[in-house]
Amino acid sequence: MLQRIVKPLLLLVLLTLVQRTYATEGMWLPQLLSNLNEKEMKGMGMKINASDIYNINKGSLKDAIVSFGGFCTAEVISSQGLLLTNHHCGYDAIQKHSSLQNNYLENGFWAKTAAEELPNPSLTATFIVRIDDVTKSALLDVKPGMSERERQSAIDKRLNDIKQTAKKEAWQEIMIKPFFEGNQYFLFVTETYKDVRLVGAPPSSIGKFGSDTDNWVWPRHTGDFSMFRIYAGKDGRPATYDKDNVPLQPKYFLPISLKGVKPDDFTMVLGFPGRTTEYLPSEGVKQTVQVLDAAKVDMRDVALKIMDGYMRKDEQIKIQYATKYASTANYWKKWMGEMQGIKQSNGIGKKLQYEAEYQKLLLTNPTWKQQYSGVLDSLNAQYRQIQPYAAARDYYSELVRNVELFAAGDRLINFLNDVHEKGEGQYESLRQQFLESMQPFYQNYNARLDHDICASLLEIYATGVPKEFTGNEFAQIRAESNNDSRILADKLYASSGLTSMDKLKAFVQQPYNTVVAQMWKDPATRLVIAMRKGFVDNISKPLSDLQSNINNLQRTYMQAQMDVMGNKKRFYPDANSTLRVTYGKVDGYSPRDAIHYDFYTYLDGVMEKYIPGDYEFDVPAKLIDLYKKKDYGRYGVNGRMPVCFIASNHTTGGNSGSPALNAYGHLVGLNFDRTWEGTMSDINYDPAICRNIMVDIRYVLFIVDKYAGCTRLIDEMKLVN
Ligand code: ARG
Ligand code: GLU
């Protein structure tokens, strides 16, 4: 009995001790792991070496990871170039191949033979061949006292030279990117494959199960995966699509583990995280969540409610607006989570504490004192100054983004500018191109819905942004409608020539000069021009000057933090869409009082959420059948089918499709989201509540094998136990 009590107690003590010895925050550079992270990773349970992750002399894990189209991550999982990524990453490609007869989005798609794999002309897969530190040569001509512009042009010249002389093969490319706010520069030798074919995707009722309601939410039950294949020329090199291209034989591909994970297991995620801002000063954090996120959420709140109202009443509108709704809702929800997470974790208070400590330490060293005194205060002051301009920018960009009529106006103006630049002789052909490009826009356009969004958002814009910023022309136009946004919107939609494809055709059917003259009169383009003018005249110049000051100070502050706080904190560069490694442990979390989330979900949970016929929570009959029979093959555990799990890996947008690997470097999951309470990890990672969400690889294989019967794909994978 005593034994029983003492043991768990001891374990608890040990666990808390162990927990203190590692940190899961950080998106690390793969080539620096051996110096910075290897020891800690091994302490957390990793069984391989840093040189198995990044190695330029032999195939290593990094050779199985690609940037998928530049917006997601994917990984090679067979010797035949088979790629695994998310369903939401492959979504566009799947949609483009879908029609009413062959609705692959709805029903799924499985190429039964290589010949059935579908080409995607604009889709690419980019490998990282090598990463070099080029900081010294990049900064060679930088002198103290240079303005931001002078500094940048001195660097650009150097980067150009470095690019010209860097060692690479003919089929490879060079990319150089700044890190740590421009204190360091790294060069990447890359290989981009241009023939990437669609191999398989589950129906949306699996790949997008839970849709927007479950987006950013745990517990999650989405089989968010799709499969592609990289094809190469006969020589194995990148080539554009050709039917005679052959499956790529990769330098390395990921073995797949069927063992699953347990709490406290080591996991790591390799991928291409897009953007984070972890080193903002306190004013920057405050501004991001309290002002900018809040403004954007306000605007989108209104737009989404209106869209939802129309979509619920009208089947046609539901189809037209499904994708727009999802993309507007995605970041709306993320920002709300971020606002709440910062508040709840006292993110601003923690920054202030950190800054106080930094300021104190700074004074202990004369060199630091001389180099960095006042930097943080100035930076915070600049943030205070930029605030109204940054808010105006976000109000403006949300307005133009969410009111489609303004987007149409923008596109018309750009087209006319284009003719102006290329010469009127090009009018006819550019007009054809323009009309063609607008066809899909109007196919998914509803002017009544757009009118309602316009009326509401114009009002928020006019009240949220000071008059000195929106400008006289905007004020004039509003005055003509009694400063009533609804009256203004009524006028716009009643008489603009941009509210339907037919009207647009009639509009641009006329000679060029007539169209230009009309552009100034059409109420929609007139308003778009007025708002643009207000933005350019009153916002963009001060905004970019202040931003340039901020960039300068932020760079110095970054270096200062690394110098002054280097003993207290390990620094990793903010995400910038380059290859990173992040590691953590499988772990549940407690977001609020009395709530604890478990780390695993099962197919039982899919069935609990099942709503027959619902557009978010329907479940395909065949999956229900497999569930009833518990026909899980070798993928189930104790009669249950695992679906998703969470861990403390530090990820962000762009990490979608990233592999989750176990201690041996074997694939155990596929990253696709974060938990809502933890989306603030882009600004302030808190190990207590920040979790990434992954599909269990066994669920992926179960769907491919048992649900879709696509065993040829399983056969080419390397499964390990
Ligand atoms: N939240 C995930 C990521 O940012 C998934 C987005 C796609 N899914 C959706 N239901 N909208 O991008
Ligand atoms: N769904 C995101 C993506 O598309 C990943 C989630 C996140 O932001 O962490 O990259």
XYZ file of C-alpha atoms and ligand atoms in Angstrom:
743
model
C 0.000 0.000 0.000
C 2.707 2.422 1.064
C 4.681 1.433 -1.969
C 1.765 2.440 -4.114
C 1.553 5.914 -2.628
C 5.242 6.581 -2.465
C 5.899 5.537 -6.029
C 3.536 7.977 -7.720
C 4.738 10.692 -5.363
C 8.333 10.012 -6.269
C 7.400 9.949 -9.913
C 5.697 13.300 -9.563
C 8.754 14.829 -7.952
C 10.977 13.329 -10.627
C 8.670 14.515 -13.373
C 8.703 18.090 -12.141
C 12.468 17.900 -11.935
C 12.703 16.529 -15.453
C 10.309 19.140 -16.741
C 12.581 21.918 -15.652
C 15.483 20.620 -17.655
C 14.077 21.158 -21.114
C 12.293 23.842 -23.071
C 9.991 23.093 -25.962
C 9.963 26.621 -27.334
C 11.890 27.285 -30.503
C 12.027 26.806 -34.267
C 15.621 25.798 -34.790
C 17.897 25.854 -37.787
C 18.664 22.268 -38.811
C 22.360 22.914 -39.522
C 22.926 24.285 -36.010
C 21.258 21.497 -34.028
C 24.471 19.661 -33.173
C 25.789 22.735 -31.374
C 22.648 24.128 -29.850
C 20.091 21.397 -29.325
C 21.376 17.876 -29.711
C 22.149 17.387 -26.054
C 18.759 18.584 -24.929
C 16.971 16.578 -27.599
C 18.719 13.434 -26.438
C 17.904 14.302 -22.855
C 14.270 14.444 -23.892
C 14.518 10.987 -25.415
C 15.778 11.397 -28.972
C 17.642 8.280 -30.101
C 19.233 9.599 -33.298
C 21.936 12.220 -33.832
C 21.739 15.756 -35.094
C 23.735 14.536 -38.092
C 20.877 12.179 -38.968
C 18.618 15.203 -39.275
C 20.890 17.485 -41.277
C 23.818 16.139 -43.224
C 25.275 17.361 -46.480
C 27.334 14.246 -47.102
C 24.627 11.607 -46.919
C 20.873 11.324 -47.062
C 19.346 12.701 -43.841
C 15.881 13.588 -42.585
C 15.972 17.040 -44.175
C 16.213 15.377 -47.599
C 12.716 13.979 -47.121
C 11.120 17.373 -46.408
C 9.856 19.783 -49.067
C 8.281 23.177 -49.135
C 4.978 22.328 -50.813
C 4.097 25.079 -53.279
C 5.697 27.616 -50.934
C 2.697 27.652 -48.571
C 2.813 24.285 -46.799
C 5.186 21.461 -45.962
C 5.189 17.898 -47.332
C 7.414 14.856 -46.829
C 8.634 12.008 -49.002
C 7.401 8.651 -47.723
C 8.589 6.172 -50.336
C 11.503 5.438 -52.644
C 9.170 6.458 -55.460
C 8.767 10.099 -54.480
C 5.389 9.663 -52.766
C 4.516 12.851 -50.826
C 2.312 13.259 -47.792
C 0.765 16.609 -46.900
C -2.512 17.978 -45.501
C -5.881 17.834 -47.207
C -6.161 21.594 -46.727
C -2.768 22.034 -48.424
C -3.803 19.930 -51.408
C -7.274 21.510 -51.411
C -6.746 23.812 -54.404
C -5.270 21.046 -56.504
C -8.071 18.655 -55.557
C -10.675 21.347 -56.277
C -9.180 22.119 -59.692
C -9.548 18.472 -60.732
C -13.091 18.304 -59.398
C -16.245 18.650 -61.425
C -19.896 17.827 -60.776
C -19.370 14.394 -62.390
C -16.081 13.736 -60.610
C -16.346 15.592 -57.359
C -13.051 14.622 -55.766
C -13.456 17.163 -53.003
C -16.675 15.549 -51.935
C -15.972 11.910 -52.727
C -12.216 11.669 -52.496
C -9.776 10.634 -55.205
C -7.476 7.643 -55.450
C -5.218 6.978 -58.415
C -5.395 3.218 -58.795
C -2.344 3.213 -61.087
C 0.543 5.589 -61.724
C -1.121 6.512 -65.027
C -4.098 7.944 -63.127
C -2.008 10.363 -61.078
C -3.043 13.895 -61.997
C -0.606 16.690 -62.981
C -0.844 20.157 -61.374
C 0.940 22.665 -63.598
C 1.719 25.328 -60.997
C 2.498 23.100 -58.028
C 6.115 22.728 -56.876
C 8.137 20.819 -54.287
C 11.382 22.374 -53.042
C 14.176 20.479 -51.271
C 16.904 22.126 -49.222
C 20.270 20.850 -50.414
C 22.571 22.903 -48.197
C 22.504 25.834 -45.781
C 25.511 28.190 -45.381
C 26.083 31.090 -43.031
C 26.951 34.105 -45.216
C 26.539 36.766 -42.533
C 30.099 38.045 -42.694
C 30.191 38.663 -46.419
C 26.608 39.972 -46.482
C 27.367 42.664 -43.907
C 30.855 43.526 -45.177
C 29.935 47.011 -46.418
C 27.585 47.942 -43.615
C 28.878 50.977 -41.722
C 27.617 52.492 -38.494
C 25.295 55.426 -39.036
C 23.921 54.209 -42.359
C 20.237 54.861 -42.978
C 18.027 51.809 -43.369
C 17.938 52.329 -47.109
C 21.713 52.713 -47.446
C 22.253 49.684 -45.302
C 19.849 47.583 -47.348
C 21.386 48.571 -50.643
C 24.906 47.816 -49.348
C 23.663 44.383 -48.307
C 21.760 43.760 -51.529
C 24.895 44.389 -53.567
C 26.818 41.894 -51.494
C 24.027 39.326 -51.642
C 24.060 39.595 -55.402
C 27.773 38.799 -55.483
C 27.342 35.935 -53.076
C 24.569 34.500 -55.247
C 26.676 34.749 -58.389
C 29.620 32.939 -56.889
C 27.896 30.361 -54.676
C 28.617 26.751 -55.553
C 25.629 24.963 -57.025
C 24.636 22.585 -59.787
C 22.953 23.850 -62.938
C 19.496 22.645 -61.869
C 19.704 24.145 -58.391
C 18.788 27.582 -57.099
C 20.170 29.956 -54.491
C 18.104 31.823 -51.941
C 19.479 34.099 -49.207
C 17.394 35.221 -46.263
C 17.898 37.489 -43.260
C 17.581 35.983 -39.765
C 17.349 37.571 -36.323
C 15.868 40.740 -37.844
C 18.792 41.103 -40.258
C 21.653 40.395 -37.879
C 22.463 37.172 -39.708
C 22.145 35.887 -43.264
C 21.872 32.303 -44.451
C 22.163 30.968 -47.952
C 20.057 28.038 -49.126
C 20.840 25.845 -52.103
C 17.500 24.466 -53.238
C 16.083 22.027 -55.782
C 12.578 22.701 -57.026
C 10.608 19.944 -58.703
C 7.840 21.156 -60.984
C 5.939 18.003 -61.802
C 3.941 17.161 -58.680
C 0.927 14.927 -59.286
C -2.134 14.266 -57.183
C -2.193 10.658 -55.981
C -4.926 10.480 -53.394
C -7.254 12.390 -51.104
C -9.987 11.276 -48.735
C -13.477 12.778 -49.063
C -13.881 16.139 -47.300
C -16.043 14.381 -44.726
C -12.778 12.794 -43.544
C -10.084 15.240 -44.716
C -12.003 18.302 -43.560
C -14.178 16.663 -40.904
C -15.383 19.294 -38.443
C -14.552 22.057 -40.926
C -14.727 25.561 -39.440
C -16.456 24.637 -36.206
C -13.554 22.381 -35.261
C -10.831 24.509 -36.875
C -8.125 25.428 -34.279
C -9.959 23.232 -31.811
C -8.993 20.305 -29.681
C -10.322 17.582 -29.306
C -10.041 17.132 -33.048
C -11.070 14.303 -35.374
C -9.896 15.357 -38.823
C -8.059 13.068 -41.265
C -6.391 16.149 -42.748
C -4.126 14.474 -45.332
C -3.645 14.062 -49.068
C -0.952 12.426 -51.187
C 1.046 13.581 -54.169
C 4.058 12.301 -56.070
C 7.143 14.102 -57.298
C 8.117 13.310 -60.867
C 11.534 14.078 -62.332
C 13.084 13.976 -65.768
C 14.725 10.671 -66.786
C 17.989 12.006 -65.335
C 16.289 12.427 -61.938
C 16.511 16.231 -62.162
C 13.692 18.767 -61.861
C 11.636 19.032 -65.042
C 8.325 20.559 -65.992
C 5.437 18.176 -66.598
C 5.996 15.545 -69.234
C 4.125 12.289 -69.500
C 7.467 10.498 -69.758
C 8.777 11.949 -66.487
C 9.543 9.323 -63.863
C 8.843 9.107 -60.113
C 11.605 10.813 -58.141
C 14.081 8.582 -56.364
C 14.761 10.697 -53.303
C 17.976 10.939 -51.330
C 15.989 9.943 -48.276
C 12.416 9.039 -47.376
C 10.721 8.657 -44.007
C 10.128 5.225 -42.510
C 6.699 4.988 -40.904
C 6.144 3.710 -37.390
C 2.964 1.866 -36.435
C 3.788 2.075 -32.736
C 1.996 5.313 -31.955
C 2.966 7.623 -29.099
C 2.458 7.822 -25.342
C 2.415 10.823 -23.011
C 5.863 12.322 -22.520
C 7.247 10.747 -25.711
C 9.748 12.838 -27.629
C 8.460 14.214 -30.943
C 9.919 16.591 -33.463
C 8.439 18.433 -36.397
C 10.412 19.467 -39.489
C 8.914 22.014 -41.816
C 8.620 25.500 -43.208
C 6.971 27.766 -40.588
C 5.905 31.062 -42.168
C 6.128 33.981 -39.771
C 6.399 34.631 -36.062
C 7.243 37.725 -33.995
C 8.698 36.364 -30.778
C 10.997 39.281 -29.957
C 8.602 42.203 -30.015
C 8.856 44.770 -27.245
C 5.908 44.950 -24.844
C 4.274 47.786 -26.797
C 4.446 45.653 -29.925
C 2.704 42.745 -28.245
C 0.088 45.031 -26.775
C -0.570 46.640 -30.118
C -0.785 43.336 -31.956
C -3.435 41.852 -29.719
C -5.275 44.834 -28.268
C -5.432 47.015 -31.363
C -4.627 45.188 -34.603
C -6.058 41.738 -33.907
C -9.075 43.405 -32.332
C -9.716 45.624 -35.378
C -9.405 42.751 -37.814
C -11.608 40.508 -35.699
C -14.290 43.235 -35.552
C -14.364 43.609 -39.303
C -14.421 39.877 -39.967
C -17.037 39.255 -37.288
C -19.470 41.339 -39.260
C -18.501 39.939 -42.650
C -18.776 36.351 -41.429
C -22.174 36.848 -39.806
C -23.560 38.284 -43.012
C -22.052 35.506 -45.141
C -23.395 32.888 -42.760
C -26.894 34.381 -42.852
C -27.016 34.163 -46.657
C -25.330 30.770 -46.831
C -27.870 29.211 -44.502
C -30.776 30.421 -46.588
C -29.449 29.719 -50.048
C -27.802 26.518 -51.284
C -26.226 28.281 -54.267
C -24.654 30.957 -52.077
C -23.393 28.278 -49.740
C -21.398 26.711 -52.549
C -20.223 30.084 -53.865
C -18.990 31.293 -50.507
C -17.752 28.096 -48.802
C -14.077 28.689 -49.574
C -14.245 32.432 -48.904
C -15.977 31.813 -45.630
C -13.363 29.262 -44.579
C -10.436 31.488 -45.424
C -11.941 34.533 -43.700
C -12.860 32.463 -40.670
C -9.447 30.814 -40.343
C -7.476 33.833 -39.178
C -10.466 35.473 -37.513
C -10.574 32.538 -35.179
C -6.809 32.413 -34.811
C -6.610 36.074 -33.801
C -9.325 35.635 -31.206
C -7.415 32.721 -29.742
C -4.266 34.811 -29.774
C -5.935 37.731 -27.979
C -7.345 35.464 -25.349
C -4.164 33.437 -24.947
C -1.994 36.515 -24.393
C -4.433 37.803 -21.839
C -4.774 34.549 -20.013
C -1.059 33.796 -19.920
C -0.271 37.399 -18.961
C 1.826 37.731 -22.105
C 2.209 41.491 -21.779
C 3.078 41.327 -18.094
C 5.706 38.701 -18.849
C 7.229 40.866 -21.559
C 7.388 43.788 -19.140
C 9.115 41.602 -16.602
C 11.571 40.398 -19.202
C 12.262 43.967 -20.262
C 12.890 45.046 -16.685
C 15.387 42.244 -16.256
C 17.048 43.103 -19.551
C 17.326 46.775 -18.599
C 18.868 45.865 -15.264
C 21.440 43.497 -16.751
C 22.267 45.950 -19.499
C 23.592 48.368 -16.923
C 26.055 45.815 -15.561
C 28.233 45.895 -18.642
C 29.791 49.136 -19.962
C 29.942 47.960 -23.582
C 26.274 46.995 -23.582
C 25.434 50.203 -21.838
C 27.194 52.169 -24.482
C 25.787 50.206 -27.429
C 22.252 49.551 -26.355
C 21.099 52.143 -23.815
C 17.805 53.629 -24.848
C 17.181 51.175 -27.693
C 14.292 49.407 -26.025
C 12.670 52.646 -24.871
C 12.927 54.131 -28.344
C 11.506 50.985 -29.857
C 8.534 51.020 -27.508
C 8.061 54.721 -28.252
C 8.099 54.076 -31.996
C 5.476 51.399 -31.518
C 3.275 53.906 -29.733
C 3.730 56.317 -32.605
C 2.989 53.846 -35.366
C -0.147 52.578 -33.676
C -2.782 54.790 -35.367
C -1.184 54.260 -38.773
C -0.874 50.514 -38.317
C -4.494 50.335 -37.209
C -5.594 52.413 -40.217
C -3.641 50.092 -42.510
C -5.365 47.034 -41.079
C -8.823 48.601 -41.243
C -8.137 49.572 -44.829
C -6.802 46.205 -45.919
C -9.639 44.331 -44.215
C -12.178 46.618 -45.889
C -10.721 46.053 -49.331
C -10.307 42.360 -48.661
C -13.830 41.708 -47.453
C -15.864 43.917 -49.778
C -15.610 42.135 -53.094
C -16.863 45.115 -55.073
C -13.763 47.005 -53.969
C -11.584 44.114 -55.028
C -13.293 44.179 -58.432
C -12.749 47.947 -58.602
C -9.088 47.436 -57.785
C -8.734 44.907 -60.548
C -10.416 47.148 -63.114
C -8.140 50.040 -62.187
C -5.075 47.816 -62.405
C -6.143 46.571 -65.821
C -6.571 50.136 -67.120
C -3.180 51.088 -65.671
C -1.696 48.117 -67.426
C -3.094 49.308 -70.771
C -1.785 52.775 -70.010
C 1.695 51.369 -69.462
C 1.801 48.886 -72.343
C 0.101 51.121 -74.866
C -3.417 51.342 -76.237
C -2.459 48.955 -79.007
C -2.677 46.217 -76.363
C -6.168 47.207 -75.238
C -8.023 44.523 -77.138
C -5.933 41.591 -75.955
C -5.560 42.861 -72.377
C -9.328 43.379 -72.217
C -9.900 39.767 -73.240
C -7.471 38.602 -70.559
C -9.065 40.828 -67.966
C -12.585 39.621 -68.712
C -11.454 36.023 -68.601
C -9.767 36.565 -65.258
C -12.954 38.099 -63.846
C -15.160 35.176 -64.917
C -14.443 33.005 -61.847
C -14.857 36.053 -59.616
C -18.448 36.631 -60.735
C -19.241 32.937 -60.800
C -18.892 33.013 -57.022
C -20.265 36.479 -56.442
C -23.510 37.594 -54.849
C -24.093 41.346 -55.020
C -26.792 41.450 -52.311
C -24.565 39.744 -49.798
C -21.650 41.933 -50.787
C -23.838 45.028 -50.449
C -24.648 44.178 -46.852
C -21.012 43.553 -45.974
C -20.048 46.802 -47.679
C -22.617 48.868 -45.749
C -21.450 47.498 -42.402
C -17.721 47.587 -43.030
C -17.766 51.094 -44.500
C -19.334 52.239 -41.263
C -16.650 50.532 -39.159
C -13.948 51.975 -41.403
C -15.376 55.492 -41.235
C -15.712 55.425 -37.473
C -12.586 53.389 -36.704
C -10.136 55.448 -38.771
C -9.614 59.183 -38.091
C -10.786 61.604 -40.795
C -7.276 62.978 -41.353
C -6.357 59.498 -42.518
C -9.307 58.589 -44.723
C -8.962 61.903 -46.559
C -11.107 64.620 -48.149
C -12.309 62.689 -51.173
C -13.650 59.932 -48.972
C -15.322 62.516 -46.732
C -16.848 64.201 -49.791
C -18.312 60.934 -51.082
C -19.731 60.113 -47.680
C -21.208 63.596 -47.352
C -23.051 63.073 -50.632
C -24.863 60.212 -48.870
C -25.540 62.116 -45.648
C -22.634 60.279 -44.001
C -24.881 57.255 -43.943
C -23.015 54.098 -44.932
C -26.166 52.251 -45.873
C -27.307 54.973 -48.270
C -23.828 55.023 -49.770
C -23.849 51.250 -50.203
C -27.314 51.376 -51.801
C -26.024 53.855 -54.365
C -22.915 51.824 -55.088
C -24.733 48.602 -55.807
C -27.603 50.236 -57.660
C -25.477 51.992 -60.225
C -21.947 50.591 -60.376
C -20.947 48.789 -63.545
C -19.048 46.216 -61.530
C -21.783 44.249 -59.818
C -22.110 41.502 -62.441
C -20.173 39.970 -65.310
C -22.692 41.286 -67.845
C -22.423 44.822 -66.544
C -18.642 44.617 -66.502
C -18.615 43.378 -70.101
C -20.797 46.294 -71.170
C -18.573 48.654 -69.162
C -15.322 47.665 -70.850
C -16.898 47.075 -74.288
C -16.376 50.789 -74.996
C -13.202 52.440 -76.327
C -10.332 52.787 -73.881
C -10.708 56.527 -73.270
C -14.402 56.216 -72.600
C -13.774 53.449 -70.098
C -11.144 55.541 -68.325
C -13.534 58.512 -68.168
C -16.253 56.236 -66.806
C -13.905 54.780 -64.236
C -13.766 58.200 -62.572
C -17.542 58.383 -62.500
C -18.577 54.872 -61.590
C -19.470 55.078 -57.899
C -17.512 51.949 -56.983
C -14.245 52.806 -58.735
C -14.611 56.430 -57.674
C -14.803 55.328 -54.049
C -11.953 52.843 -54.460
C -9.782 55.603 -55.924
C -10.738 57.993 -53.121
C -9.893 55.442 -50.447
C -6.627 54.512 -52.137
C -5.736 58.195 -52.337
C -6.523 58.667 -48.666
C -4.294 55.738 -47.856
C -1.392 56.805 -50.043
C -1.546 60.493 -49.040
C -2.064 60.124 -45.330
C -1.027 56.687 -44.190
C 1.585 54.944 -46.279
C 4.425 57.474 -46.012
C 4.439 57.909 -42.206
C 3.736 54.208 -41.876
C 6.753 53.192 -43.911
C 9.021 55.778 -42.226
C 8.006 54.564 -38.797
C 8.276 50.957 -39.910
C 11.773 51.613 -41.121
C 12.718 53.088 -37.721
C 11.162 50.093 -36.060
C 13.065 47.654 -38.264
C 16.302 49.394 -37.429
C 15.635 49.468 -33.687
C 14.213 45.962 -33.681
C 17.398 44.682 -35.276
C 19.553 46.376 -32.670
C 17.238 45.230 -29.902
C 17.468 41.672 -31.227
C 21.246 41.728 -31.043
C 21.041 43.398 -27.643
C 18.755 40.662 -26.329
C 21.110 37.986 -27.589
C 24.068 39.691 -25.913
C 22.428 40.711 -22.673
C 20.032 37.817 -22.105
C 22.172 35.133 -23.763
C 22.822 33.366 -20.474
C 19.163 33.249 -19.516
C 17.511 32.303 -22.743
C 18.390 30.444 -25.910
C 17.591 32.411 -29.023
C 16.151 31.028 -32.223
C 15.300 33.170 -35.237
C 11.688 34.123 -35.967
C 10.022 31.943 -38.594
C 10.590 33.145 -42.158
C 9.414 30.234 -44.317
C 12.768 28.473 -44.076
C 13.347 24.897 -42.921
C 13.155 24.518 -39.143
C 13.172 21.801 -36.536
C 11.039 22.014 -33.442
C 10.746 19.407 -30.727
C 8.551 18.697 -27.764
C 6.664 16.019 -25.944
C 3.313 14.347 -26.310
C 1.200 16.002 -23.670
C -2.348 17.056 -22.790
C -3.098 20.475 -21.303
C -5.384 22.418 -19.003
C -6.621 25.594 -20.668
C -9.019 26.721 -17.951
C -10.000 26.004 -14.420
C -11.237 22.436 -14.044
C -10.687 21.547 -17.694
C -8.071 19.054 -18.739
C -7.599 17.816 -22.286
C -6.332 14.353 -23.021
C -3.642 13.982 -25.691
C -5.355 11.433 -27.980
C -8.604 11.167 -29.934
C -10.186 8.053 -31.402
C -12.657 7.110 -34.098
C -15.260 6.842 -31.334
C -15.038 10.633 -31.140
C -15.762 10.960 -34.851
C -18.928 8.961 -34.273
C -19.858 11.115 -31.278
C -19.671 14.214 -33.477
C -21.465 12.576 -36.407
C -24.473 14.558 -37.712
C -26.002 12.796 -40.733
C -26.126 15.047 -43.800
C -24.422 17.961 -42.051
C -21.862 19.831 -44.157
C -19.294 19.780 -41.354
C -19.972 16.607 -39.404
C -21.270 14.023 -41.846
C -19.406 10.695 -41.861
C -19.102 8.471 -44.969
C -21.104 5.215 -44.800
C -18.038 3.074 -45.416
C -16.220 4.594 -42.448
C -19.228 3.946 -40.211
C -19.214 0.384 -41.439
C -15.521 -0.101 -40.649
C -16.154 1.426 -37.246
C -19.029 -0.905 -36.502
C -16.985 -3.939 -37.494
C -13.896 -2.569 -35.771
C -12.135 -3.485 -38.978
C -8.951 -1.550 -38.314
C -6.417 -4.080 -39.593
C -2.951 -3.566 -38.186
C -3.630 0.107 -37.509
C -5.955 -0.155 -34.499
C -4.926 -0.461 -30.859
C -6.898 -2.588 -28.420
C -9.974 -2.447 -30.595
C -9.844 1.307 -31.089
C -8.709 3.468 -33.981
C -6.491 6.435 -32.978
C -7.199 9.613 -34.961
C -5.300 12.700 -33.705
C -2.881 13.656 -30.940
C -1.233 16.764 -29.516
C 2.261 17.658 -28.326
C 4.240 20.698 -27.265
C 6.015 21.267 -30.594
C 6.319 24.958 -31.433
C 4.710 25.351 -34.869
C 2.932 27.986 -36.932
C 1.216 28.534 -40.297
C 3.317 26.881 -43.005
C 3.952 23.912 -40.725
C 0.803 22.403 -42.148
C 1.739 19.076 -43.674
C 4.919 18.807 -41.600
C 5.914 15.356 -40.413
C 5.850 14.532 -36.713
C 8.709 12.153 -35.997
C 9.421 9.991 -32.974
C 12.713 9.510 -31.125
C 14.017 7.317 -33.957
C 13.112 9.724 -36.725
C 10.178 7.579 -37.805
C 6.972 9.181 -39.020
C 4.225 8.985 -36.385
C 1.964 11.895 -37.348
C 1.131 14.715 -39.703
C 0.936 18.258 -38.322
C -2.081 20.315 -39.371
C -3.157 22.792 -36.686
C -2.680 24.257 -33.228
C -4.997 24.405 -30.250
C -7.009 27.593 -29.948
C -5.730 28.628 -26.537
C -2.176 28.332 -27.826
C -2.287 30.246 -31.119
C -0.466 33.064 -29.338
C 2.697 30.961 -29.656
C 3.532 33.189 -32.648
C 4.167 35.986 -30.143
C 4.577 34.289 -26.813
C 5.053 30.534 -26.556
C 3.758 29.148 -23.275
C 4.629 25.483 -22.693
C 1.637 25.069 -20.398
C -0.992 25.620 -23.100
C 0.664 25.716 -26.538
C 0.062 22.467 -28.429
C 0.288 21.428 -32.059
C -2.305 19.058 -33.502
C -1.347 16.050 -35.622
C -3.198 13.237 -37.385
C -1.958 9.885 -36.197
C -0.142 8.259 -39.125
C -2.052 5.041 -38.434
C -5.320 6.820 -39.173
C -3.836 8.010 -42.482
C -2.779 4.457 -43.386
C -6.089 3.013 -42.233
C -7.966 5.388 -44.545
C -5.648 4.649 -47.494
C -5.711 0.901 -46.924
C -9.043 -0.068 -45.379
C -11.263 2.801 -46.482
C -9.914 3.483 -49.978
C -8.359 0.078 -50.703
C -5.366 1.821 -52.269
C -2.920 -0.854 -51.128
C -0.399 -0.119 -53.865
C 0.529 2.998 -51.864
C 0.954 1.071 -48.620
C 3.153 -1.408 -50.468
C 5.643 1.241 -51.492
C 6.012 2.624 -47.952
C 8.499 1.372 -45.397
C 6.594 0.406 -42.249
C 8.628 -0.250 -39.117
C 7.612 -1.536 -35.743
N -6.228 26.239 -38.942
C -5.495 25.472 -39.906
C -4.394 26.326 -40.529
O -4.260 27.468 -40.387
C -6.348 24.783 -40.912
C -7.040 25.654 -41.913
C -7.874 24.926 -42.925
N -9.118 24.407 -42.360
C -10.267 25.124 -42.230
N -11.303 24.554 -41.668
N -10.403 26.349 -42.658
O -4.251 26.914 -41.441
N -3.154 25.100 -40.475
C -1.898 25.818 -40.443
C -1.204 25.845 -41.789
O -1.874 25.858 -42.796
C -1.034 25.233 -39.389
C -1.596 25.611 -38.107
C -0.759 26.634 -37.417
O -0.857 27.827 -37.723
O -0.008 26.178 -36.572
O -0.016 25.962 -41.889
